[in-house]
Coordinates of C-alpha atoms in Angstrom, one line a residue:
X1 CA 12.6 -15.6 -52.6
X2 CA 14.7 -18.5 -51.2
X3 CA 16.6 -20.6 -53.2
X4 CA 20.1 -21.8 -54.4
X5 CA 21.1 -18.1 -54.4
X6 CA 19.8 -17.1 -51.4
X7 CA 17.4 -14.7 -49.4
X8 CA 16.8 -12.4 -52.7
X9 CA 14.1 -10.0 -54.1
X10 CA 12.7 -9.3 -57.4
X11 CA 13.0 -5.6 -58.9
X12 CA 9.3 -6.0 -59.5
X13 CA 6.5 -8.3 -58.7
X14 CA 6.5 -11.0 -60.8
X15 CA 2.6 -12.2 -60.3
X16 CA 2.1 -8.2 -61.9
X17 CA 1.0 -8.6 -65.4
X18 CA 2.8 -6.0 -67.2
X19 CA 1.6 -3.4 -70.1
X20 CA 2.0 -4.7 -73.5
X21 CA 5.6 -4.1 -74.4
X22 CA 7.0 -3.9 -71.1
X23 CA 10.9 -4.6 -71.3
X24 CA 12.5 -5.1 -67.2
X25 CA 15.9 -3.9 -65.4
X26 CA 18.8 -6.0 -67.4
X27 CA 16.6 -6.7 -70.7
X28 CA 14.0 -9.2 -71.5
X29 CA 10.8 -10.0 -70.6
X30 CA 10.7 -11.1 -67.1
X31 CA 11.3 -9.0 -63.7
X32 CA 15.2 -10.1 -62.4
X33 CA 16.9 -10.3 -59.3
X34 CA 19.9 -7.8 -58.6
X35 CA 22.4 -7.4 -55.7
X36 CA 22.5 -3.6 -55.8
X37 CA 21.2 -0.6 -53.7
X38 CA 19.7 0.8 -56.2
X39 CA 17.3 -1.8 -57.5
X40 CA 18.3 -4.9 -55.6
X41 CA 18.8 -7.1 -52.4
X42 CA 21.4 -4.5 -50.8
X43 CA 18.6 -1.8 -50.8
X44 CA 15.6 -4.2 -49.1
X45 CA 18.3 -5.3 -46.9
X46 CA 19.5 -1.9 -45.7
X47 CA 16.0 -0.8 -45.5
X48 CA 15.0 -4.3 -43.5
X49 CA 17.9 -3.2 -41.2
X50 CA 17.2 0.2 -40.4
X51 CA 13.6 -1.1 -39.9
X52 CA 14.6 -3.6 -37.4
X53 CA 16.6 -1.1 -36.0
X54 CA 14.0 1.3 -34.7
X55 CA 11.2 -1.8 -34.3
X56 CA 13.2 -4.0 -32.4
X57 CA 10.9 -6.8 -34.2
X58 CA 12.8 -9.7 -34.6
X59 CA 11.0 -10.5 -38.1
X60 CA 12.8 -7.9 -39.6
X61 CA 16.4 -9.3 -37.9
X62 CA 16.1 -12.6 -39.8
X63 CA 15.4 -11.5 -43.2
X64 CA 18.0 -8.5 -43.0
X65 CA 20.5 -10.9 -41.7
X66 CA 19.6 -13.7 -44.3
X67 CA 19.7 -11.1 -47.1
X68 CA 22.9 -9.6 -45.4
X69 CA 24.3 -13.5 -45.6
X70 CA 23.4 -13.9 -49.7
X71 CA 25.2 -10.5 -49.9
X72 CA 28.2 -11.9 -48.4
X73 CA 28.1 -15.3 -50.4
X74 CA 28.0 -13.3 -53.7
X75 CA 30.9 -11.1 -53.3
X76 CA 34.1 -11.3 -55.5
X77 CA 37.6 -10.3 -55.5
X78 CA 38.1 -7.1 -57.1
X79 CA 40.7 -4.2 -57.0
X80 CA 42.1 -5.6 -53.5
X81 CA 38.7 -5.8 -52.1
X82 CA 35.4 -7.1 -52.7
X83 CA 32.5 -5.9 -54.9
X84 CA 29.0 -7.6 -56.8
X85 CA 28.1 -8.1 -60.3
X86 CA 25.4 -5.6 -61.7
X87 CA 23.9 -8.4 -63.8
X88 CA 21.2 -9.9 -62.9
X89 CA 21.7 -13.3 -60.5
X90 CA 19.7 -15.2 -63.0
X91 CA 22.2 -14.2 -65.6
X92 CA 25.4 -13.4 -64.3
X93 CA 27.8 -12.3 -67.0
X94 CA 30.4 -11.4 -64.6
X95 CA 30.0 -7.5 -64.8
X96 CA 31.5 -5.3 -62.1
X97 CA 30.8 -1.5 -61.6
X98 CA 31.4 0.2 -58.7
X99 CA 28.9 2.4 -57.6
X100 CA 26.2 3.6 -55.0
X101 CA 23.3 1.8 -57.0
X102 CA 25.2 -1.2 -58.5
X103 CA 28.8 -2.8 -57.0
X104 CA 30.7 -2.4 -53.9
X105 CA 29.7 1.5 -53.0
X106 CA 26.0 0.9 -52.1
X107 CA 26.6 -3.2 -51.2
X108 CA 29.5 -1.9 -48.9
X109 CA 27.2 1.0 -47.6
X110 CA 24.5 -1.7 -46.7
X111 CA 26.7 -4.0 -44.9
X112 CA 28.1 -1.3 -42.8
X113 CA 24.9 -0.9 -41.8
X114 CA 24.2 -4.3 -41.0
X115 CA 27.5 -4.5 -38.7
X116 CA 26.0 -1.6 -36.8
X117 CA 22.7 -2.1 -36.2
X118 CA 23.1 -6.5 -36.2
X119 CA 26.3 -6.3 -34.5
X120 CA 27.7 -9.1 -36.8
X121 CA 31.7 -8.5 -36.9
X122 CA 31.9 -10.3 -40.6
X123 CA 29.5 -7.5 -42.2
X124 CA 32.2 -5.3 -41.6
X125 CA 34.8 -7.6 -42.8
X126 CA 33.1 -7.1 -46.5
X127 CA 32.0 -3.5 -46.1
X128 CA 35.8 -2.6 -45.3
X129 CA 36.8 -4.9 -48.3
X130 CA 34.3 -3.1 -50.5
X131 CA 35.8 0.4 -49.2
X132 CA 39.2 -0.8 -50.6
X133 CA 37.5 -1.9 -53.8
X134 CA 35.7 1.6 -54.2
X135 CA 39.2 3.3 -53.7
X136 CA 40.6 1.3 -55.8
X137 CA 38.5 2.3 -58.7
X138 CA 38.8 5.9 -57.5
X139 CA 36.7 8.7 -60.2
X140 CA 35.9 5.9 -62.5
X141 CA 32.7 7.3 -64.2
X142 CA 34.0 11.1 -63.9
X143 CA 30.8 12.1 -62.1
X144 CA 30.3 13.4 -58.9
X145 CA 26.3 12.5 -58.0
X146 CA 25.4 10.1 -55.8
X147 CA 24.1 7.5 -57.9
X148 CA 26.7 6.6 -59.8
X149 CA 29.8 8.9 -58.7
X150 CA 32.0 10.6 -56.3
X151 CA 28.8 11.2 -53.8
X152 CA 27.7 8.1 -53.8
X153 CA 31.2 6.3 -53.3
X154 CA 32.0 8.1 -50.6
X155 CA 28.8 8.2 -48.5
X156 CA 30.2 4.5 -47.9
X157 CA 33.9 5.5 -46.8
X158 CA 31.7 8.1 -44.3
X159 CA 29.9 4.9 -43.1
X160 CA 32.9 3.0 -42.6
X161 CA 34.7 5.6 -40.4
X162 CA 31.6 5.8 -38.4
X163 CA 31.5 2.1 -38.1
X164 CA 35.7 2.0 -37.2
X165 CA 36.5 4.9 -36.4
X166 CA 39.5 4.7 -38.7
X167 CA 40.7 7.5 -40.0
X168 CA 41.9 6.3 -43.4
X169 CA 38.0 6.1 -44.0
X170 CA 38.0 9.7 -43.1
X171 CA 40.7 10.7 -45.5
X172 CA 39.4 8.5 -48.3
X173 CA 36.2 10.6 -48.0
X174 CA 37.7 13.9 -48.0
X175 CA 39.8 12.9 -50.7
X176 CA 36.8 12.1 -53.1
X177 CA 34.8 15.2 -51.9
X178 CA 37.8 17.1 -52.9
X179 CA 37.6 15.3 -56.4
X180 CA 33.8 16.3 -57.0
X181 CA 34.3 19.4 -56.3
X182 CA 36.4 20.1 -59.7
X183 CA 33.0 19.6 -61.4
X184 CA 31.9 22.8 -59.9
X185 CA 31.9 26.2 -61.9
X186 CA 30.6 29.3 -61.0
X187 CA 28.7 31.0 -62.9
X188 CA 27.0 34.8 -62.5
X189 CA 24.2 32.5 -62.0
X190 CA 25.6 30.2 -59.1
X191 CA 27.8 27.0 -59.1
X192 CA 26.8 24.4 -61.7
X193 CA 27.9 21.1 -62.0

């Protein structure tokens, strides 16, 4: 969809007719636009871009680079950096997490991506600022998956060293794998976490 907030994407089809009963992403009755990786315009994006990375189809350039662009437009200031509200667009409440699928972690991740593969300098500019963001909120939901902890958070300080070659990024990662680690135990059984 294009519109007032930009090059976006439904988390399902909204022609569908649903089953009786049916209740979408964020509540209510209708499907809803979201920012994330998980379930929103950071994950077509990053897939648009990886696509148009191995194509070379300049289709998939322009609608990775215009979703890239409503990315940009909807980031905020938060913990010294940047990061997205996991609300829907079409009702924003002004609800930040940071994670892989909703907030900085996965938005950041996507951008990096974009620099990369689009070359545009200012996709980095907001991936690093979502980096600082993720830092900044550090263990926050005491989990160390990918979806919403430690793996997840620092898959993007992994991108961003790749993308920099900074070696804070580096650190940063190490410094969160070291933190999910302490949700290992061993058991007679093997590790659990």
């Amino acid at each position: 969809m294009r519109d007032a907030l930009g090059c976006t994407w439904r988390a399902r089809d909204a022609t569908a007719v649903p089953p009786p009963g049916t209740r979408f992403a964020g509540g209510g009755d209708s499907p809803s636009r979201f920012l994330g990786l998980g379930i929103g315009v950071a994950g077509v994006v990053l897939f648009l871009t990886l696509l148009y990375g191995a194509t070379g189809d300049s289709r998939w350039e322009s609608l990775a680079r215009e979703g890239a662009d409503t990315l940009v437009r909807h980031a905020v200031p938060d913990h010294e950096g940047l990061n997205w509200e996991s609300e829907p667009l079409e009702a924003t409440q002004g609800r930040l997490r940071c994670q892989w699928c909703r907030g900085a972690a996965g938005v950041g991740l996507c951008l990096a991506s974009c620099s990369e593969v689009l070359g545009e300098p200012r996709y980095l500019t907001a991936a690093e600022a979502a980096g600082e963001t993720t830092y900044g909120y550090g263990d926050v939901r005491a989990n160390p998956s990918l979806c919403h902890g430690l793996g997840g958070n620092a898959a993007l300080f992994l991108a961003l060293h790749r993308a920099t070659r900074r070696t804070l990024w580096l650190e940063r990662a190490h410094a969160f794998a070291a933190r999910a680690l302490t949700y290992r135990t061993a058991t007679p059984a093997g590790d659990v976490w």
